[in-house]
CSV table of C-alpha atoms in Angstrom, one decimal:
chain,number,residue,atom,x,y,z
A,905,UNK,CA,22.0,-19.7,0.1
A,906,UNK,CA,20.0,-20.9,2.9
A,907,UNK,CA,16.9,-19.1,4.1
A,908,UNK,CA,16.0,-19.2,7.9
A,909,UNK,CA,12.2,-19.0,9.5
A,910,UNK,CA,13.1,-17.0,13.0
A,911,UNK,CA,9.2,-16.1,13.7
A,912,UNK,CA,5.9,-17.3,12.5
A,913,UNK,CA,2.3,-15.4,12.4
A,914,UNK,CA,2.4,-11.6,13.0
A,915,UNK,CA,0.7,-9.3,15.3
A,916,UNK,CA,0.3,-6.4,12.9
A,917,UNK,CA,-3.5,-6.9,11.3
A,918,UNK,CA,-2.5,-4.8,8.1
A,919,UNK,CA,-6.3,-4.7,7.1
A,920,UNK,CA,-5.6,-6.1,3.4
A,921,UNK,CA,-3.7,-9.0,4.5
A,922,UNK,CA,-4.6,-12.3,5.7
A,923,UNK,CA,-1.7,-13.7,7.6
A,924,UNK,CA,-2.8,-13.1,10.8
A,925,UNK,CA,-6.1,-15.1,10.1
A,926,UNK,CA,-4.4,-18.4,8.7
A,927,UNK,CA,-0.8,-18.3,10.4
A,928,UNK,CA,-1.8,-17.0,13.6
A,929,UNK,CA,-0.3,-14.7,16.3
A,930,UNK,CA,3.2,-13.5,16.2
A,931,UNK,CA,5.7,-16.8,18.0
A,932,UNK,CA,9.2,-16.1,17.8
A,933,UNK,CA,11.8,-19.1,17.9
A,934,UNK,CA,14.3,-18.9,20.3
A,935,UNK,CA,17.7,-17.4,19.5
A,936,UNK,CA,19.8,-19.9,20.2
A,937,UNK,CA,17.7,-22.3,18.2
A,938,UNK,CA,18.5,-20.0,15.6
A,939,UNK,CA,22.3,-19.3,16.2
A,940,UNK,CA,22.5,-23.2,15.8
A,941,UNK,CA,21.1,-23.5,12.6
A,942,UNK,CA,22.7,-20.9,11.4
A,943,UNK,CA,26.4,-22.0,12.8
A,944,UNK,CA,25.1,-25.8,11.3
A,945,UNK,CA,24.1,-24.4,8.0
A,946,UNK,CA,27.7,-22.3,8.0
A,947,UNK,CA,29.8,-25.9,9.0
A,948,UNK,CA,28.4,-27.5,5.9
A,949,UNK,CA,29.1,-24.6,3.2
A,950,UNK,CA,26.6,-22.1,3.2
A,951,UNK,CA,27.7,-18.6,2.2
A,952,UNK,CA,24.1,-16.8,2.6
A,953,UNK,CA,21.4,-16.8,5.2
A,954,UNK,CA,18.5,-15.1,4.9
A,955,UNK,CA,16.3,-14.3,8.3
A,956,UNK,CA,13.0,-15.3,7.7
A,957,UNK,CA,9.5,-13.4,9.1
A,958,UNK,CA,6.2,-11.5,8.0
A,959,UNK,CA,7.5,-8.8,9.9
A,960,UNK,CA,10.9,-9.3,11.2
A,961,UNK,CA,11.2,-6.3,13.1
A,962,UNK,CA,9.0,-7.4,15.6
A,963,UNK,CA,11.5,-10.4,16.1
A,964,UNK,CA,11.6,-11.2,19.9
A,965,UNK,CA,8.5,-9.2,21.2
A,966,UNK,CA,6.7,-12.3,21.9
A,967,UNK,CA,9.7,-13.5,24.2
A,968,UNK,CA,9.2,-11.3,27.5
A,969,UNK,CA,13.1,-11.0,27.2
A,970,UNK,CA,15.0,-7.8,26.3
A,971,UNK,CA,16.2,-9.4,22.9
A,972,UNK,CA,15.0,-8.1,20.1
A,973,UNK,CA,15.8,-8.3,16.3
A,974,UNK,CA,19.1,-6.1,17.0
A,975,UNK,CA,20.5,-8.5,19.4
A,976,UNK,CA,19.4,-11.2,17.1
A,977,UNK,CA,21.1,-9.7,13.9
A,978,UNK,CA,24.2,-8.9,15.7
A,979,UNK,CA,24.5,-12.8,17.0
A,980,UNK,CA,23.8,-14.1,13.7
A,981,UNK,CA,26.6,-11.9,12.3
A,982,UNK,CA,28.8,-13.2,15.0
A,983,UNK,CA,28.8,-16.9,13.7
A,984,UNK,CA,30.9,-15.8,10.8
A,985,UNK,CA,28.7,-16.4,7.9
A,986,UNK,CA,29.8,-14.4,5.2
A,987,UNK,CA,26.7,-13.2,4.2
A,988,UNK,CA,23.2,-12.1,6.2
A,989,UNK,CA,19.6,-10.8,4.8
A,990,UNK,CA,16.3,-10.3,6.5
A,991,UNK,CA,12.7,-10.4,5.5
A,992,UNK,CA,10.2,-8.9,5.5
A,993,UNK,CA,10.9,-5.3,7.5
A,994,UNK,CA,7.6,-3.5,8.7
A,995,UNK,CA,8.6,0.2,8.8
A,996,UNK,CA,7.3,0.6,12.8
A,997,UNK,CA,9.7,-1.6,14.4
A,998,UNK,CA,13.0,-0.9,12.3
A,999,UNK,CA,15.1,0.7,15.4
A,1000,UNK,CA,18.2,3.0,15.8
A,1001,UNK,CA,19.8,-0.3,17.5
A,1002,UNK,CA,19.0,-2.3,13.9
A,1003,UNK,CA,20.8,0.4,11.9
A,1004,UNK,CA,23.4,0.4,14.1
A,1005,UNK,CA,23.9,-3.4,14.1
A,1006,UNK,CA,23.5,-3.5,10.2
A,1007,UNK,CA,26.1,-0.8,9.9
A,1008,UNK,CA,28.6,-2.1,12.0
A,1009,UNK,CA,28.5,-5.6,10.6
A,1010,UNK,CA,30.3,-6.2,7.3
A,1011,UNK,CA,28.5,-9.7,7.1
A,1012,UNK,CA,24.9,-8.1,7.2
A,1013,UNK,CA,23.9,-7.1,3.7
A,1014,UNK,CA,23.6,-3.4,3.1
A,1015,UNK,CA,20.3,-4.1,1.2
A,1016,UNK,CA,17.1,-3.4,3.1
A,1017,UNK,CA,13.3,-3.9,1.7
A,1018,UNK,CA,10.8,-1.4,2.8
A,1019,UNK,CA,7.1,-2.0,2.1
A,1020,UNK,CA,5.7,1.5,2.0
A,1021,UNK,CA,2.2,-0.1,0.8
A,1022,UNK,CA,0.7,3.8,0.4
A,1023,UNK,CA,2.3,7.4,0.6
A,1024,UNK,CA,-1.4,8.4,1.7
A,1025,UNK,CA,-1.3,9.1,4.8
A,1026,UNK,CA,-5.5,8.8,5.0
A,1027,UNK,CA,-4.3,5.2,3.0
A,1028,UNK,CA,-2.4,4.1,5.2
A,1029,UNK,CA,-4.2,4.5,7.9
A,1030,UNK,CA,-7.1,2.4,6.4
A,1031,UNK,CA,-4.6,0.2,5.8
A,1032,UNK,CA,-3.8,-0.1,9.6
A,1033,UNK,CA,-0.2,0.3,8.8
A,1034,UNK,CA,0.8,2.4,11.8
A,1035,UNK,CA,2.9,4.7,10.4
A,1036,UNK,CA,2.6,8.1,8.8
A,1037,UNK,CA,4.2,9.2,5.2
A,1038,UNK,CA,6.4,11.5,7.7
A,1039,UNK,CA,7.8,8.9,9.6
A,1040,UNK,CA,8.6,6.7,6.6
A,1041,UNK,CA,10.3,9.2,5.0
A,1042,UNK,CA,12.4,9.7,8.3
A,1043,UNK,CA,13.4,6.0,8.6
A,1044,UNK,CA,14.4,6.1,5.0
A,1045,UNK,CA,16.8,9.0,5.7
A,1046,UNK,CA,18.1,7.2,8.7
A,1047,UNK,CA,19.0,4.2,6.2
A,1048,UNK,CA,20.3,6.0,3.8
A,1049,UNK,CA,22.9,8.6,6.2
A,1050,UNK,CA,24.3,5.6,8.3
A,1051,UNK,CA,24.8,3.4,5.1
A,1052,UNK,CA,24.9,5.8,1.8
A,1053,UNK,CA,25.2,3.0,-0.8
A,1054,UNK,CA,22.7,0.2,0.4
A,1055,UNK,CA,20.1,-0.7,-1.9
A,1056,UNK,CA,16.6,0.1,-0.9
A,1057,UNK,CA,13.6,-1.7,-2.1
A,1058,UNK,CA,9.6,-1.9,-1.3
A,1059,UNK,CA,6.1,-3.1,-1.9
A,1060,UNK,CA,3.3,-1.0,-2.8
A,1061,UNK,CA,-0.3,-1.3,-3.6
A,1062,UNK,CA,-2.3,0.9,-6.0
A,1063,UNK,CA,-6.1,1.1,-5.9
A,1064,UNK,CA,-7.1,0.5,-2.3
A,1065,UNK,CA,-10.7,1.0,-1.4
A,1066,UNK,CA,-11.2,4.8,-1.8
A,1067,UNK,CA,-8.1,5.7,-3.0
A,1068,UNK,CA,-8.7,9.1,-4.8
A,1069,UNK,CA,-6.3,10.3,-7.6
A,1070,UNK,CA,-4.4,12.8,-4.6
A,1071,UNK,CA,-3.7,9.8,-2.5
A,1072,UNK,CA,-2.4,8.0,-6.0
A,1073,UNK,CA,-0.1,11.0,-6.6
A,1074,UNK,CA,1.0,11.3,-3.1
A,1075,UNK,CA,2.7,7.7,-3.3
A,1076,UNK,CA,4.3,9.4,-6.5
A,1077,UNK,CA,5.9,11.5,-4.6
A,1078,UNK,CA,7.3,9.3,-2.3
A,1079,UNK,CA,8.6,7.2,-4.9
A,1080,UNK,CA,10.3,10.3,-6.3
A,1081,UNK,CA,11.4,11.0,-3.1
A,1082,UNK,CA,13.3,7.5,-1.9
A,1083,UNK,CA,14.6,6.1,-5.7
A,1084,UNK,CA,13.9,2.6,-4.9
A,1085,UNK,CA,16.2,0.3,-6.2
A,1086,UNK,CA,13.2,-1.7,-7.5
A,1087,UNK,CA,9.5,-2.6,-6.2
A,1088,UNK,CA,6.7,-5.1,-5.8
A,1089,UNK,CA,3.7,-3.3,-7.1
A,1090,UNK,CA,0.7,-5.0,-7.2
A,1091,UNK,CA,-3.4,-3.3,-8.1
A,1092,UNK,CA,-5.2,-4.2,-4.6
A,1093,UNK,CA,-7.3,-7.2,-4.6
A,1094,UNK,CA,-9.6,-8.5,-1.5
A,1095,UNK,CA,-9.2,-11.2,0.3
A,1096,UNK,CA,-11.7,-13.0,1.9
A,1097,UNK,CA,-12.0,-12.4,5.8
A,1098,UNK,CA,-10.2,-9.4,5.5
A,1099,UNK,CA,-11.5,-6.3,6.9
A,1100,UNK,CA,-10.3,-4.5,3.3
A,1101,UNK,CA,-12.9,-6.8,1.9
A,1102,UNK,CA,-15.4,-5.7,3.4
A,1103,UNK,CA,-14.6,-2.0,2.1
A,1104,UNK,CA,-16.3,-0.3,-1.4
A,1105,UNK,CA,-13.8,-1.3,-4.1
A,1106,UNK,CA,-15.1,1.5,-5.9
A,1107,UNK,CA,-12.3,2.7,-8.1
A,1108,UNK,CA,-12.5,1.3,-11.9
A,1109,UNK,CA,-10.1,-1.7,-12.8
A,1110,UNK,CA,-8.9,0.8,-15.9
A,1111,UNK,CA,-8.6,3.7,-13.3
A,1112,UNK,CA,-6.1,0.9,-11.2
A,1113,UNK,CA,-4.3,-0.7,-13.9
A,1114,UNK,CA,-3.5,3.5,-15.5
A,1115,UNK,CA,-2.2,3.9,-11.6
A,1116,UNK,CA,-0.3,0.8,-11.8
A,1117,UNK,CA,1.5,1.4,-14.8
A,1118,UNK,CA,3.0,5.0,-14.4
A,1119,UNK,CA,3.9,3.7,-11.2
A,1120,UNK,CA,6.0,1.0,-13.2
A,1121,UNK,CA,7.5,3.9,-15.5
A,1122,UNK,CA,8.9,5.4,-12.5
A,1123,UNK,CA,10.0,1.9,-10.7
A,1124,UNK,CA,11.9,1.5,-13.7
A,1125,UNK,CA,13.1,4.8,-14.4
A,1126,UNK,CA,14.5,5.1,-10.8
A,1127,UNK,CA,16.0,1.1,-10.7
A,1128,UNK,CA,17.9,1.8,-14.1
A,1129,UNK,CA,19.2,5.1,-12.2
A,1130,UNK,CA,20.2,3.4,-9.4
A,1131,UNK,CA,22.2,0.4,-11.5
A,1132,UNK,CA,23.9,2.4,-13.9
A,1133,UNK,CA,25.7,3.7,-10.6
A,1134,UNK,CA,27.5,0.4,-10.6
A,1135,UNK,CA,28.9,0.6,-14.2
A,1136,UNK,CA,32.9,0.3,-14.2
A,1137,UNK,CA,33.0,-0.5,-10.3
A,1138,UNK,CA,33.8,-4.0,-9.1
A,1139,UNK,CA,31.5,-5.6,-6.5
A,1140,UNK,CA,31.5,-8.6,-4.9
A,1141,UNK,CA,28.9,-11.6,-5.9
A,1142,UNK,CA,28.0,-14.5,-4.7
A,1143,UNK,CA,28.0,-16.7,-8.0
A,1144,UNK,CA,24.4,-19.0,-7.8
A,1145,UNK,CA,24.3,-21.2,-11.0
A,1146,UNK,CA,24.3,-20.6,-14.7
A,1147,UNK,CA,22.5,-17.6,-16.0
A,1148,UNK,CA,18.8,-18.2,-17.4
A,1149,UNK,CA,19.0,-16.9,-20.5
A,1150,UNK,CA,22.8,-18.1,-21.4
A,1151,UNK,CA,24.7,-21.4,-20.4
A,1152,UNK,CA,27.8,-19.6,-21.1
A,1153,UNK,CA,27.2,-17.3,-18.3
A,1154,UNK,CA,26.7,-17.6,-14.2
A,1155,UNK,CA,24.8,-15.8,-12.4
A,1156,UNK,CA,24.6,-14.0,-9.0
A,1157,UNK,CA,23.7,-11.6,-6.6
A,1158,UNK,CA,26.0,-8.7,-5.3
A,1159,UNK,CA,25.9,-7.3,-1.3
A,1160,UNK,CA,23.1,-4.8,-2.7
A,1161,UNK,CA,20.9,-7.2,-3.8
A,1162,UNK,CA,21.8,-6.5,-7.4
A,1163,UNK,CA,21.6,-9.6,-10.0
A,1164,UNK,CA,24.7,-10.0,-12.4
A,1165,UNK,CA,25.6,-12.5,-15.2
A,1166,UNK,CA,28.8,-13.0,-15.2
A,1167,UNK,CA,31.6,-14.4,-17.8
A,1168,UNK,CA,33.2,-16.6,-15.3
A,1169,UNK,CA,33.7,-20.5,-14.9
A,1170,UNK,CA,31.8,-23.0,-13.5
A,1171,UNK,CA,33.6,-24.2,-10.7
A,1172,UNK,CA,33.1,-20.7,-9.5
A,1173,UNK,CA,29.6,-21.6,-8.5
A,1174,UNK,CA,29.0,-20.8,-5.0
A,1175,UNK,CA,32.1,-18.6,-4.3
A,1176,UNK,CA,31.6,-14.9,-4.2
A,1177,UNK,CA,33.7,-13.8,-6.6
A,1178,UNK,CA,34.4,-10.2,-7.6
A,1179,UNK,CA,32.9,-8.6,-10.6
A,1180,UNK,CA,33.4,-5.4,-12.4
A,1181,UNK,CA,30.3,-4.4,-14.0
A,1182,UNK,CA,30.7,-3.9,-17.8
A,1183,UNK,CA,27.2,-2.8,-18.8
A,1184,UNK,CA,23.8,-2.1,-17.1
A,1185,UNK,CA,20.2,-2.6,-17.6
A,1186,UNK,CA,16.9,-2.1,-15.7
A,1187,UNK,CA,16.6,-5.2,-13.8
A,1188,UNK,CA,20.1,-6.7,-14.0
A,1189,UNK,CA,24.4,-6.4,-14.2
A,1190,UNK,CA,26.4,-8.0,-16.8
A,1191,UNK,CA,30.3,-8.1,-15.5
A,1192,UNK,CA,33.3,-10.0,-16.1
A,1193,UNK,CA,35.5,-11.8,-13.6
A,1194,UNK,CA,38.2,-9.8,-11.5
């Protein structure tokens, strides 16, 4: 697996976040810069590349050029490589044109991550996240109809400045709502130069880490949901190296982002290999070799 920078900085100014401060404004590499590496990365025996950005999505708006992360995705996928990710989405710029692309392209991965951050709508906007609970939701519908079986994960943060126990709930509900396959959740802490540093932090650090944790019993609940869903099927993985907890086992990742262990030998390493899935737990597959 090879991961890929196509963009540096970002534009976005998420008020929490310090990227924009130390990494600059949004600048885009070219695509055919890119296309190269990627066809050069492919010659020499790379199965999986990984797109690279703080916010993707917003691949190409720095260019003055009508290509955008679409055109971008569906080149990549055009050299052949058998496998194609992208990190990180910001929910505002994931177009019709992107879904398309990733649905009509068995070499893009049908796993997407999805920071929702907040299902506070009065959150999010303190956030400066530019989008509304509404239109999340929306976008995850979208996802979900065009490609019913991709995985779907996210980042959120508990505990923002202000964040009252409705606007708690209300990301509850969101997470009830989409199922994530997993998420990044993370109690909010300021960084310097931030505007969010500047705000009250005025909610307890018990009151955050109570939030925190029955958002993890949900995370959990929903990602063991969504895994046992792959029990008896077969699925392709691409086999990584041995498995961390057992020598006698390899591990890898299927399409969906899913990790397995896998009963299979070790000249396997670095095929993709399928795998039908013999038991299932929270974070991870166990499967034996087709």
């Amino acid at each position: 697996k090879a991961w890929v920078n196509i963009m540096y900085g970002c534009d976005k100014f998420c008020t929490y976040c310090i990227v924009p401060y130390t990494r600059g404004k949004q600048r885009s590499r070219s695509p055919e810069s890119i296309i190269s590496e990627v066809k050069e990365l492919k010659e020499n025996g790379y199965r999986e590349v990984t797109l690279l950005g703080q916010n993707v999505n917003a691949y190409g708006k720095d260019l003055d050029t009508d290509y955008d992360m679409s055109n971008l995705l569906e080149d990549v996928s055009k050299t052949g490589i058998d496998r194609v990710r992208f990190v990180t989405s910001h929910p505002w710029d994931f177009t019709d044109n992107m879904i398309e692309v990733i649905k009509k392209s068995e070499n893009i991965m049908p796993y997407i991550h999805l920071p929702l951050q907040s299902g506070s709508n009065r959150i999010l906007k303190l956030m400066g996240r530019r989008y509304t609970k509404e239109s999340y939701i929306e976008l995850y519908n979208k996802l979900k109809k065009a490609m019913p079986a991709c995985s779907i994960t996210t980042d959120i943060i508990v505990g923002f400045p202000s964040e009252t126990t409705d606007d708690f709930n209300e990301t509850l509900e969101v997470v009830k709502t989409c199922k994530y396959d997993s998420a990044f959740t993370f109690i909010f802490s300021p960084r310097e130069g931030t505007p969010a540093s500047k705000m009250d932090d005025n909610i307890p650090e018990e009151e955050k880490e109570q939030r925190l944790y029955k958002l993890n019993e949900y995370v959990n609940k929903y990602a063991l949901e969504n895994n046992k869903k792959y029990l008896n099927k077969t699925v392709p993985v691409l086999l990584e190296g041995l498995s961390e907890k057992n020598d006698d086992l390899l591990m890898g990742y299927t399409d969906t982002m899913k990790l397995v262990n896998v009963k299979a030998p070790r000249e396997d390493i670095g095929k993709i290999i399928n795998v039908k899935i013999t038991d299932v737990k929270t974070w991870s597959l166990d499967g034996k070799k087709i």
